[in-house]
C-alpha cells in the first residue's frame, strides 16, 4: 500500500517520540512491502517561531494532501501567558476543526507487564480494555469566547448540535459491536442542557444497535468509577472536555501517560497522536517514552486495514515492556535505555521478531546487536 503521511512533530519531546514512530513505520514498510512517504511540517510553538502562526497554511495544505497525519506534541511554556490565537495549542485545535476530525479514539489498556506501575491495585486493573470516544470539534472548546476589555469577566460557551452528537455516537456504537457491546455515555445531564441533548440523541441512536447495552454516568461519578472499577467500561462515549479529562485520568491505569495513543478521525482525514503533552522539561534528554507515539502509528495502520502490521507493532511494544526495554518513567530495569533505543528495539523486533526473541533472555543493553 502507498501512504502519504504528513508528519507534524511539534514541540518539546514531540520530535523525538515521532522519530521513533517513523522508525516503526519504516520497518513495517520494509517488511510488508508498503510505500510510506513522509512530509514534515511545523505546528505549535515551533511554527509560531518560524512563521508567526501555530498552524501555517502550508502545514494545513500538507495535511489535506496526505492520507494520514502523524502528530507529536504541542506546547511551550514560553507561550503560557500568550493571548488568543498565538498559543501553540491553537494550532492543534484549528487543525482538528479544519480537517473535521470529530472523533477522538483513545484506547486504554492495562499491560500485564506494567500492572506494578499503576498506583491502582492490580486486581482492579488487570484486564482493563477501554475505548474512549471523545467528541473533538465541538462543545466548550469551540463555542464563542469572550473576555471583557477590562478583564473583569470571561465566558466560554458550550454548544452541541444533534448532528455533532450523532456522528461520533455512531462510531462508538459500531466499535462496541466488535467489542464487549457496551457503551457508557458520560455527561452531566443533571445540570447541563447540552448533556441532556446528548442523552436524548444517543438514546435514539442506541435503537439501531439493539445488541449494545447503553449506560449513562454523570462525569463526576465516572471520574470515581474509572479508579474504583475500570473493568466495568467497554466503550466510553463523551463530549470534548469531559473526554479530555477522563482520558488523562484513565491513563493512570496503564501505568504511564507515555503509553496512550489516539486516533482523531473525520469523514476525510485522520490524525494519529499520543495523548501526552510536549513535556518541555524532558526535551532532548532521551527520557521521553516513545511508546504512545509508536502505538499511534499502529492505530494509523489499523485505520487503513493493515491489521497484521498494526498487530506486529503492538507485539513489539509488549515485548519491550516485558523485557524492560523502556524509558525511566517505567522504571530502570536496564541502564541507559533512551527514547531512541526503545525505537530501535521496536524497529528491530518488527524486522526480525523470532530472531530477536531468541536473544532477549541474555540481553546486554548497549552491546546486543538488537539494540
Ligand atoms: C489533548 C490535549 C489538547 C486538548 C490540548 C493540547 C489543546 O490536552 O489532546 O488531550 O485539550 O484537547
Ligand atoms: Mn488532554
PDB file of C-alpha atoms in Angstrom, residues 4-283:
ATOM      1  CA  UNK A   4       1.359   9.744   2.089  1.00  0.00           C
ATOM      2  CA  UNK A   5       1.922  10.714   5.698  1.00  0.00           C
ATOM      3  CA  UNK A   6       2.242  14.286   6.916  1.00  0.00           C
ATOM      4  CA  UNK A   7       4.466  14.350   9.975  1.00  0.00           C
ATOM      5  CA  UNK A   8       3.943  17.188  12.439  1.00  0.00           C
ATOM      6  CA  UNK A   9       6.420  16.606  15.270  1.00  0.00           C
ATOM      7  CA  UNK A  10       5.520  19.855  17.060  1.00  0.00           C
ATOM      8  CA  UNK A  11       7.182  20.935  20.289  1.00  0.00           C
ATOM      9  CA  UNK A  12       9.139  19.657  23.259  1.00  0.00           C
ATOM     10  CA  UNK A  13       9.519  15.889  23.150  1.00  0.00           C
ATOM     11  CA  UNK A  14       7.247  15.729  20.078  1.00  0.00           C
ATOM     12  CA  UNK A  15      10.103  15.420  17.549  1.00  0.00           C
ATOM     13  CA  UNK A  16      11.983  12.707  19.429  1.00  0.00           C
ATOM     14  CA  UNK A  17       8.976  10.460  20.028  1.00  0.00           C
ATOM     15  CA  UNK A  18       7.662  10.981  16.492  1.00  0.00           C
ATOM     16  CA  UNK A  19      11.012   9.927  15.105  1.00  0.00           C
ATOM     17  CA  UNK A  20      10.586   6.559  16.834  1.00  0.00           C
ATOM     18  CA  UNK A  21       7.093   6.156  15.374  1.00  0.00           C
ATOM     19  CA  UNK A  22       8.586   6.768  11.927  1.00  0.00           C
ATOM     20  CA  UNK A  23      11.250   4.125  12.590  1.00  0.00           C
ATOM     21  CA  UNK A  24       8.471   1.653  13.341  1.00  0.00           C
ATOM     22  CA  UNK A  25       6.561   2.614  10.191  1.00  0.00           C
ATOM     23  CA  UNK A  26       9.696   2.352   8.061  1.00  0.00           C
ATOM     24  CA  UNK A  27      10.397  -1.104   9.429  1.00  0.00           C
ATOM     25  CA  UNK A  28       6.808  -2.127   8.662  1.00  0.00           C
ATOM     26  CA  UNK A  29       7.056  -0.746   5.123  1.00  0.00           C
ATOM     27  CA  UNK A  30      10.178  -2.757   4.526  1.00  0.00           C
ATOM     28  CA  UNK A  31       8.817  -5.966   5.982  1.00  0.00           C
ATOM     29  CA  UNK A  32       5.419  -5.837   4.285  1.00  0.00           C
ATOM     30  CA  UNK A  33       6.367  -4.139   1.049  1.00  0.00           C
ATOM     31  CA  UNK A  34       4.483  -0.906   1.555  1.00  0.00           C
ATOM     32  CA  UNK A  35       5.482   2.545   0.429  1.00  0.00           C
ATOM     33  CA  UNK A  36       5.120   5.155   3.128  1.00  0.00           C
ATOM     34  CA  UNK A  37       6.302   8.657   2.247  1.00  0.00           C
ATOM     35  CA  UNK A  38       6.732  11.308   4.913  1.00  0.00           C
ATOM     36  CA  UNK A  39       6.408  15.088   4.599  1.00  0.00           C
ATOM     37  CA  UNK A  40       7.468  17.092   7.625  1.00  0.00           C
ATOM     38  CA  UNK A  41       5.626  20.273   8.628  1.00  0.00           C
ATOM     39  CA  UNK A  42       5.626  22.757  11.513  1.00  0.00           C
ATOM     40  CA  UNK A  43       2.875  23.134  14.081  1.00  0.00           C
ATOM     41  CA  UNK A  44       2.649  24.743  17.515  1.00  0.00           C
ATOM     42  CA  UNK A  45       5.363  26.829  19.140  1.00  0.00           C
ATOM     43  CA  UNK A  46       7.931  25.934  16.508  1.00  0.00           C
ATOM     44  CA  UNK A  47       5.524  27.208  13.856  1.00  0.00           C
ATOM     45  CA  UNK A  48       4.981  30.420  15.798  1.00  0.00           C
ATOM     46  CA  UNK A  49       8.746  30.857  15.981  1.00  0.00           C
ATOM     47  CA  UNK A  50       9.245  30.167  12.282  1.00  0.00           C
ATOM     48  CA  UNK A  51       6.091  31.598  10.723  1.00  0.00           C
ATOM     49  CA  UNK A  52       4.320  33.605  13.464  1.00  0.00           C
ATOM     50  CA  UNK A  53       1.301  31.308  13.464  1.00  0.00           C
ATOM     51  CA  UNK A  54       0.683  27.971  15.240  1.00  0.00           C
ATOM     52  CA  UNK A  55      -0.803  26.451  12.077  1.00  0.00           C
ATOM     53  CA  UNK A  56       0.800  27.797   8.889  1.00  0.00           C
ATOM     54  CA  UNK A  57      -1.262  27.451   5.683  1.00  0.00           C
ATOM     55  CA  UNK A  58       1.489  25.296   4.243  1.00  0.00           C
ATOM     56  CA  UNK A  59       1.089  22.790   7.077  1.00  0.00           C
ATOM     57  CA  UNK A  60      -2.670  22.665   6.645  1.00  0.00           C
ATOM     58  CA  UNK A  61      -2.279  22.119   2.898  1.00  0.00           C
ATOM     59  CA  UNK A  62       0.249  19.363   3.510  1.00  0.00           C
ATOM     60  CA  UNK A  63      -2.195  17.648   5.874  1.00  0.00           C
ATOM     61  CA  UNK A  64      -5.086  17.947   3.450  1.00  0.00           C
ATOM     62  CA  UNK A  65      -2.981  16.412   0.691  1.00  0.00           C
ATOM     63  CA  UNK A  66      -1.949  13.445   2.833  1.00  0.00           C
ATOM     64  CA  UNK A  67      -3.610  10.136   3.622  1.00  0.00           C
ATOM     65  CA  UNK A  68      -2.816  10.424   7.293  1.00  0.00           C
ATOM     66  CA  UNK A  69      -1.162  12.736   9.773  1.00  0.00           C
ATOM     67  CA  UNK A  70       1.310  11.695  12.420  1.00  0.00           C
ATOM     68  CA  UNK A  71       1.344  14.265  15.177  1.00  0.00           C
ATOM     69  CA  UNK A  72       3.850  14.644  18.032  1.00  0.00           C
ATOM     70  CA  UNK A  73       3.030  17.051  20.826  1.00  0.00           C
ATOM     71  CA  UNK A  74       2.306  20.706  21.236  1.00  0.00           C
ATOM     72  CA  UNK A  75       3.003  23.443  23.755  1.00  0.00           C
ATOM     73  CA  UNK A  76       5.859  25.536  25.095  1.00  0.00           C
ATOM     74  CA  UNK A  77       5.939  27.323  28.451  1.00  0.00           C
ATOM     75  CA  UNK A  78       7.258  30.461  26.819  1.00  0.00           C
ATOM     76  CA  UNK A  79       3.780  30.965  25.358  1.00  0.00           C
ATOM     77  CA  UNK A  80       1.957  30.170  28.619  1.00  0.00           C
ATOM     78  CA  UNK A  81       0.798  33.701  29.138  1.00  0.00           C
ATOM     79  CA  UNK A  82       0.202  34.466  25.491  1.00  0.00           C
ATOM     80  CA  UNK A  83      -3.217  35.644  24.446  1.00  0.00           C
ATOM     81  CA  UNK A  84      -5.774  34.253  21.983  1.00  0.00           C
ATOM     82  CA  UNK A  85      -4.608  32.733  18.734  1.00  0.00           C
ATOM     83  CA  UNK A  86      -0.941  32.983  19.419  1.00  0.00           C
ATOM     84  CA  UNK A  87      -0.974  29.969  21.736  1.00  0.00           C
ATOM     85  CA  UNK A  88       0.668  26.804  20.324  1.00  0.00           C
ATOM     86  CA  UNK A  89      -2.379  24.684  21.323  1.00  0.00           C
ATOM     87  CA  UNK A  90      -4.452  26.770  18.942  1.00  0.00           C
ATOM     88  CA  UNK A  91      -2.582  25.056  16.106  1.00  0.00           C
ATOM     89  CA  UNK A  92      -3.910  21.642  17.101  1.00  0.00           C
ATOM     90  CA  UNK A  93      -7.433  22.881  17.756  1.00  0.00           C
ATOM     91  CA  UNK A  94      -7.555  24.617  14.384  1.00  0.00           C
ATOM     92  CA  UNK A  95      -6.179  21.551  12.671  1.00  0.00           C
ATOM     93  CA  UNK A  96      -8.886  19.361  14.249  1.00  0.00           C
ATOM     94  CA  UNK A  97     -11.570  21.787  13.184  1.00  0.00           C
ATOM     95  CA  UNK A  98     -10.276  22.439   9.662  1.00  0.00           C
ATOM     96  CA  UNK A  99      -9.866  18.736   8.946  1.00  0.00           C
ATOM     97  CA  UNK A 100     -13.211  17.847  10.524  1.00  0.00           C
ATOM     98  CA  UNK A 101     -11.651  15.380  12.972  1.00  0.00           C
ATOM     99  CA  UNK A 102     -14.777  14.999  15.046  1.00  0.00           C
ATOM    100  CA  UNK A 103     -13.989  11.732  16.827  1.00  0.00           C
ATOM    101  CA  UNK A 104     -11.014  11.106  19.046  1.00  0.00           C
ATOM    102  CA  UNK A 105     -10.453   7.468  19.930  1.00  0.00           C
ATOM    103  CA  UNK A 106      -8.314   6.684  22.944  1.00  0.00           C
ATOM    104  CA  UNK A 107      -7.758   3.045  23.822  1.00  0.00           C
ATOM    105  CA  UNK A 108      -6.791   2.394  27.445  1.00  0.00           C
ATOM    106  CA  UNK A 109      -5.271  -0.962  28.300  1.00  0.00           C
ATOM    107  CA  UNK A 110      -3.598  -2.393  31.332  1.00  0.00           C
ATOM    108  CA  UNK A 111      -0.464  -4.095  30.089  1.00  0.00           C
ATOM    109  CA  UNK A 112       0.288  -7.221  32.094  1.00  0.00           C
ATOM    110  CA  UNK A 113       3.968  -6.263  32.346  1.00  0.00           C
ATOM    111  CA  UNK A 114       3.095  -2.900  33.837  1.00  0.00           C
ATOM    112  CA  UNK A 115       0.495  -3.731  36.453  1.00  0.00           C
ATOM    113  CA  UNK A 116       3.057  -2.823  39.123  1.00  0.00           C
ATOM    114  CA  UNK A 117       3.460   0.647  37.709  1.00  0.00           C
ATOM    115  CA  UNK A 118      -0.030   1.852  38.214  1.00  0.00           C
ATOM    116  CA  UNK A 119      -0.773   3.362  41.609  1.00  0.00           C
ATOM    117  CA  UNK A 120      -4.032   1.414  41.412  1.00  0.00           C
ATOM    118  CA  UNK A 121      -4.317  -2.082  42.838  1.00  0.00           C
ATOM    119  CA  UNK A 122      -3.502  -4.889  40.424  1.00  0.00           C
ATOM    120  CA  UNK A 123      -6.742  -6.784  40.846  1.00  0.00           C
ATOM    121  CA  UNK A 124      -8.653  -3.650  39.847  1.00  0.00           C
ATOM    122  CA  UNK A 125      -6.796  -3.017  36.627  1.00  0.00           C
ATOM    123  CA  UNK A 126      -5.779  -6.443  35.338  1.00  0.00           C
ATOM    124  CA  UNK A 127      -7.562  -6.978  32.036  1.00  0.00           C
ATOM    125  CA  UNK A 128      -8.843  -3.411  31.641  1.00  0.00           C
ATOM    126  CA  UNK A 129      -9.603  -2.672  27.996  1.00  0.00           C
ATOM    127  CA  UNK A 130     -11.475   0.564  27.383  1.00  0.00           C
ATOM    128  CA  UNK A 131     -12.018   2.554  24.225  1.00  0.00           C
ATOM    129  CA  UNK A 132     -12.814   6.198  24.836  1.00  0.00           C
ATOM    130  CA  UNK A 133     -14.722   8.012  22.096  1.00  0.00           C
ATOM    131  CA  UNK A 134     -14.286  11.713  22.697  1.00  0.00           C
ATOM    132  CA  UNK A 135     -16.122  14.276  20.554  1.00  0.00           C
ATOM    133  CA  UNK A 136     -13.373  16.553  19.284  1.00  0.00           C
ATOM    134  CA  UNK A 137     -14.615  19.547  17.338  1.00  0.00           C
ATOM    135  CA  UNK A 138     -17.479  20.896  19.432  1.00  0.00           C
ATOM    136  CA  UNK A 139     -18.503  21.837  22.948  1.00  0.00           C
ATOM    137  CA  UNK A 140     -16.864  24.375  25.186  1.00  0.00           C
ATOM    138  CA  UNK A 141     -13.580  24.154  23.272  1.00  0.00           C
ATOM    139  CA  UNK A 142     -15.096  25.735  20.197  1.00  0.00           C
ATOM    140  CA  UNK A 143     -18.007  27.853  21.479  1.00  0.00           C
ATOM    141  CA  UNK A 144     -17.915  31.625  21.500  1.00  0.00           C
ATOM    142  CA  UNK A 145     -15.205  33.012  23.769  1.00  0.00           C
ATOM    143  CA  UNK A 146     -15.268  36.416  25.368  1.00  0.00           C
ATOM    144  CA  UNK A 147     -13.229  38.439  27.788  1.00  0.00           C
ATOM    145  CA  UNK A 148     -14.322  41.882  28.906  1.00  0.00           C
ATOM    146  CA  UNK A 149     -11.981  44.657  27.833  1.00  0.00           C
ATOM    147  CA  UNK A 150     -11.201  45.469  31.460  1.00  0.00           C
ATOM    148  CA  UNK A 151     -10.562  41.805  32.241  1.00  0.00           C
ATOM    149  CA  UNK A 152     -13.333  41.617  34.848  1.00  0.00           C
ATOM    150  CA  UNK A 153     -15.328  38.900  33.063  1.00  0.00           C
ATOM    151  CA  UNK A 154     -14.799  35.951  30.737  1.00  0.00           C
ATOM    152  CA  UNK A 155     -17.042  33.379  29.113  1.00  0.00           C
ATOM    153  CA  UNK A 156     -16.756  30.127  27.119  1.00  0.00           C
ATOM    154  CA  UNK A 157     -19.923  28.886  25.509  1.00  0.00           C
ATOM    155  CA  UNK A 158     -20.678  25.145  25.361  1.00  0.00           C
ATOM    156  CA  UNK A 159     -22.783  24.210  22.339  1.00  0.00           C
ATOM    157  CA  UNK A 160     -23.725  20.964  20.628  1.00  0.00           C
ATOM    158  CA  UNK A 161     -25.935  20.143  17.681  1.00  0.00           C
ATOM    159  CA  UNK A 162     -27.702  16.798  17.233  1.00  0.00           C
ATOM    160  CA  UNK A 163     -25.598  16.147  14.118  1.00  0.00           C
ATOM    161  CA  UNK A 164     -22.374  16.629  16.044  1.00  0.00           C
ATOM    162  CA  UNK A 165     -23.531  14.169  18.679  1.00  0.00           C
ATOM    163  CA  UNK A 166     -24.865  11.591  16.255  1.00  0.00           C
ATOM    164  CA  UNK A 167     -21.805  11.186  14.070  1.00  0.00           C
ATOM    165  CA  UNK A 168     -19.434  10.382  16.930  1.00  0.00           C
ATOM    166  CA  UNK A 169     -22.081   8.262  18.674  1.00  0.00           C
ATOM    167  CA  UNK A 170     -22.442   6.054  15.597  1.00  0.00           C
ATOM    168  CA  UNK A 171     -18.718   5.393  15.610  1.00  0.00           C
ATOM    169  CA  UNK A 172     -18.829   4.496  19.297  1.00  0.00           C
ATOM    170  CA  UNK A 173     -21.697   2.050  18.829  1.00  0.00           C
ATOM    171  CA  UNK A 174     -20.024   0.467  15.810  1.00  0.00           C
ATOM    172  CA  UNK A 175     -16.875  -0.012  17.858  1.00  0.00           C
ATOM    173  CA  UNK A 176     -18.892  -1.550  20.693  1.00  0.00           C
ATOM    174  CA  UNK A 177     -20.380  -4.064  18.254  1.00  0.00           C
ATOM    175  CA  UNK A 178     -16.963  -5.577  17.667  1.00  0.00           C
ATOM    176  CA  UNK A 179     -16.030  -5.377  21.345  1.00  0.00           C
ATOM    177  CA  UNK A 180     -17.991  -6.226  24.508  1.00  0.00           C
ATOM    178  CA  UNK A 181     -21.164  -4.478  23.321  1.00  0.00           C
ATOM    179  CA  UNK A 182     -21.484  -1.808  25.940  1.00  0.00           C
ATOM    180  CA  UNK A 183     -21.471   1.982  25.600  1.00  0.00           C
ATOM    181  CA  UNK A 184     -21.279   4.262  28.621  1.00  0.00           C
ATOM    182  CA  UNK A 185     -22.301   7.829  27.906  1.00  0.00           C
ATOM    183  CA  UNK A 186     -20.511  10.187  30.269  1.00  0.00           C
ATOM    184  CA  UNK A 187     -22.263  13.508  30.770  1.00  0.00           C
ATOM    185  CA  UNK A 188     -23.616  15.966  33.307  1.00  0.00           C
ATOM    186  CA  UNK A 189     -27.270  15.683  32.375  1.00  0.00           C
ATOM    187  CA  UNK A 190     -28.404  16.682  35.866  1.00  0.00           C
ATOM    188  CA  UNK A 191     -27.065  20.177  35.216  1.00  0.00           C
ATOM    189  CA  UNK A 192     -26.261  20.859  31.552  1.00  0.00           C
ATOM    190  CA  UNK A 193     -28.646  21.334  28.620  1.00  0.00           C
ATOM    191  CA  UNK A 194     -26.022  20.063  26.197  1.00  0.00           C
ATOM    192  CA  UNK A 195     -25.729  16.859  28.239  1.00  0.00           C
ATOM    193  CA  UNK A 196     -29.491  16.389  28.127  1.00  0.00           C
ATOM    194  CA  UNK A 197     -29.303  16.698  24.335  1.00  0.00           C
ATOM    195  CA  UNK A 198     -26.525  14.095  24.294  1.00  0.00           C
ATOM    196  CA  UNK A 199     -28.681  11.671  26.324  1.00  0.00           C
ATOM    197  CA  UNK A 200     -31.684  12.158  24.094  1.00  0.00           C
ATOM    198  CA  UNK A 201     -29.764  11.797  20.827  1.00  0.00           C
ATOM    199  CA  UNK A 202     -27.675   8.865  21.983  1.00  0.00           C
ATOM    200  CA  UNK A 203     -30.751   7.048  23.312  1.00  0.00           C
ATOM    201  CA  UNK A 204     -32.288   7.394  19.825  1.00  0.00           C
ATOM    202  CA  UNK A 205     -29.161   6.073  18.136  1.00  0.00           C
ATOM    203  CA  UNK A 206     -28.953   3.127  20.518  1.00  0.00           C
ATOM    204  CA  UNK A 207     -32.184   1.824  18.986  1.00  0.00           C
ATOM    205  CA  UNK A 208     -30.265   0.998  15.803  1.00  0.00           C
ATOM    206  CA  UNK A 209     -27.830  -1.114  17.804  1.00  0.00           C
ATOM    207  CA  UNK A 210     -30.131  -3.359  19.853  1.00  0.00           C
ATOM    208  CA  UNK A 211     -27.302  -5.680  20.843  1.00  0.00           C
ATOM    209  CA  UNK A 212     -25.377  -2.886  22.517  1.00  0.00           C
ATOM    210  CA  UNK A 213     -26.179  -2.022  26.129  1.00  0.00           C
ATOM    211  CA  UNK A 214     -26.246   1.730  26.768  1.00  0.00           C
ATOM    212  CA  UNK A 215     -25.498   3.108  30.222  1.00  0.00           C
ATOM    213  CA  UNK A 216     -25.365   6.657  31.483  1.00  0.00           C
ATOM    214  CA  UNK A 217     -22.945   8.054  34.011  1.00  0.00           C
ATOM    215  CA  UNK A 218     -22.516  11.573  35.321  1.00  0.00           C
ATOM    216  CA  UNK A 219     -18.980  12.749  34.744  1.00  0.00           C
ATOM    217  CA  UNK A 220     -18.212  13.226  38.434  1.00  0.00           C
ATOM    218  CA  UNK A 221     -19.267   9.665  39.157  1.00  0.00           C
ATOM    219  CA  UNK A 222     -17.439   8.447  36.040  1.00  0.00           C
ATOM    220  CA  UNK A 223     -14.232  10.032  37.346  1.00  0.00           C
ATOM    221  CA  UNK A 224     -14.645   7.997  40.519  1.00  0.00           C
ATOM    222  CA  UNK A 225     -15.658   4.772  38.737  1.00  0.00           C
ATOM    223  CA  UNK A 226     -12.638   4.983  36.441  1.00  0.00           C
ATOM    224  CA  UNK A 227     -10.468   4.454  39.511  1.00  0.00           C
ATOM    225  CA  UNK A 228     -12.768   2.264  41.614  1.00  0.00           C
ATOM    226  CA  UNK A 229     -13.794  -0.234  38.968  1.00  0.00           C
ATOM    227  CA  UNK A 230     -12.395   0.490  35.496  1.00  0.00           C
ATOM    228  CA  UNK A 231     -13.212  -3.029  34.280  1.00  0.00           C
ATOM    229  CA  UNK A 232     -16.879  -2.077  34.038  1.00  0.00           C
ATOM    230  CA  UNK A 233     -16.112   0.079  30.976  1.00  0.00           C
ATOM    231  CA  UNK A 234     -16.036  -1.051  27.366  1.00  0.00           C
ATOM    232  CA  UNK A 235     -16.705   1.943  25.098  1.00  0.00           C
ATOM    233  CA  UNK A 236     -16.922   5.312  26.823  1.00  0.00           C
ATOM    234  CA  UNK A 237     -18.647   7.990  24.768  1.00  0.00           C
ATOM    235  CA  UNK A 238     -18.420  11.605  25.812  1.00  0.00           C
ATOM    236  CA  UNK A 239     -18.183  15.234  24.811  1.00  0.00           C
ATOM    237  CA  UNK A 240     -14.987  17.159  24.197  1.00  0.00           C
ATOM    238  CA  UNK A 241     -13.956  18.497  27.580  1.00  0.00           C
ATOM    239  CA  UNK A 242     -15.132  15.538  29.677  1.00  0.00           C
ATOM    240  CA  UNK A 243     -13.239  13.273  27.279  1.00  0.00           C
ATOM    241  CA  UNK A 244     -10.086  15.313  27.694  1.00  0.00           C
ATOM    242  CA  UNK A 245     -10.216  14.967  31.463  1.00  0.00           C
ATOM    243  CA  UNK A 246     -11.407  11.362  31.725  1.00  0.00           C
ATOM    244  CA  UNK A 247      -8.754  10.131  29.298  1.00  0.00           C
ATOM    245  CA  UNK A 248      -5.888  11.665  31.274  1.00  0.00           C
ATOM    246  CA  UNK A 249      -7.335  10.061  34.366  1.00  0.00           C
ATOM    247  CA  UNK A 250      -7.651   6.715  32.602  1.00  0.00           C
ATOM    248  CA  UNK A 251      -4.008   6.833  31.569  1.00  0.00           C
ATOM    249  CA  UNK A 252      -3.120   6.072  35.190  1.00  0.00           C
ATOM    250  CA  UNK A 253      -4.445   2.559  34.619  1.00  0.00           C
ATOM    251  CA  UNK A 254      -1.757   1.896  32.038  1.00  0.00           C
ATOM    252  CA  UNK A 255       0.984   2.976  34.411  1.00  0.00           C
ATOM    253  CA  UNK A 256       2.210   5.928  32.363  1.00  0.00           C
ATOM    254  CA  UNK A 257       0.679   8.624  30.220  1.00  0.00           C
ATOM    255  CA  UNK A 258       3.548   7.865  27.863  1.00  0.00           C
ATOM    256  CA  UNK A 259       1.702   4.761  26.710  1.00  0.00           C
ATOM    257  CA  UNK A 260      -1.576   6.108  25.438  1.00  0.00           C
ATOM    258  CA  UNK A 261      -2.061   6.601  21.709  1.00  0.00           C
ATOM    259  CA  UNK A 262      -5.001   8.177  19.963  1.00  0.00           C
ATOM    260  CA  UNK A 263      -6.655   8.477  16.594  1.00  0.00           C
ATOM    261  CA  UNK A 264      -8.660  11.512  15.544  1.00  0.00           C
ATOM    262  CA  UNK A 265     -10.885  10.787  12.613  1.00  0.00           C
ATOM    263  CA  UNK A 266     -13.364  12.579  10.400  1.00  0.00           C
ATOM    264  CA  UNK A 267     -15.036  11.908   7.068  1.00  0.00           C
ATOM    265  CA  UNK A 268     -11.956  12.643   5.006  1.00  0.00           C
ATOM    266  CA  UNK A 269      -8.927  12.879   7.249  1.00  0.00           C
ATOM    267  CA  UNK A 270      -7.273  11.049  10.101  1.00  0.00           C
ATOM    268  CA  UNK A 271      -4.619  12.137  12.559  1.00  0.00           C
ATOM    269  CA  UNK A 272      -2.689   9.989  14.993  1.00  0.00           C
ATOM    270  CA  UNK A 273      -1.099  11.341  18.140  1.00  0.00           C
ATOM    271  CA  UNK A 274      -0.042  10.336  21.618  1.00  0.00           C
ATOM    272  CA  UNK A 275      -2.344  11.772  24.258  1.00  0.00           C
ATOM    273  CA  UNK A 276       0.546  13.191  26.273  1.00  0.00           C
ATOM    274  CA  UNK A 277       1.784  16.746  26.035  1.00  0.00           C
ATOM    275  CA  UNK A 278       5.109  18.230  24.976  1.00  0.00           C
ATOM    276  CA  UNK A 279       6.847  17.608  28.358  1.00  0.00           C
ATOM    277  CA  UNK A 280       9.201  20.562  27.822  1.00  0.00           C
ATOM    278  CA  UNK A 281      11.425  19.763  30.814  1.00  0.00           C
ATOM    279  CA  UNK A 282      12.452  16.496  29.173  1.00  0.00           C
ATOM    280  CA  UNK A 283      13.169  17.847  25.700  1.00  0.00           C
TER     281      UNK A 283
END
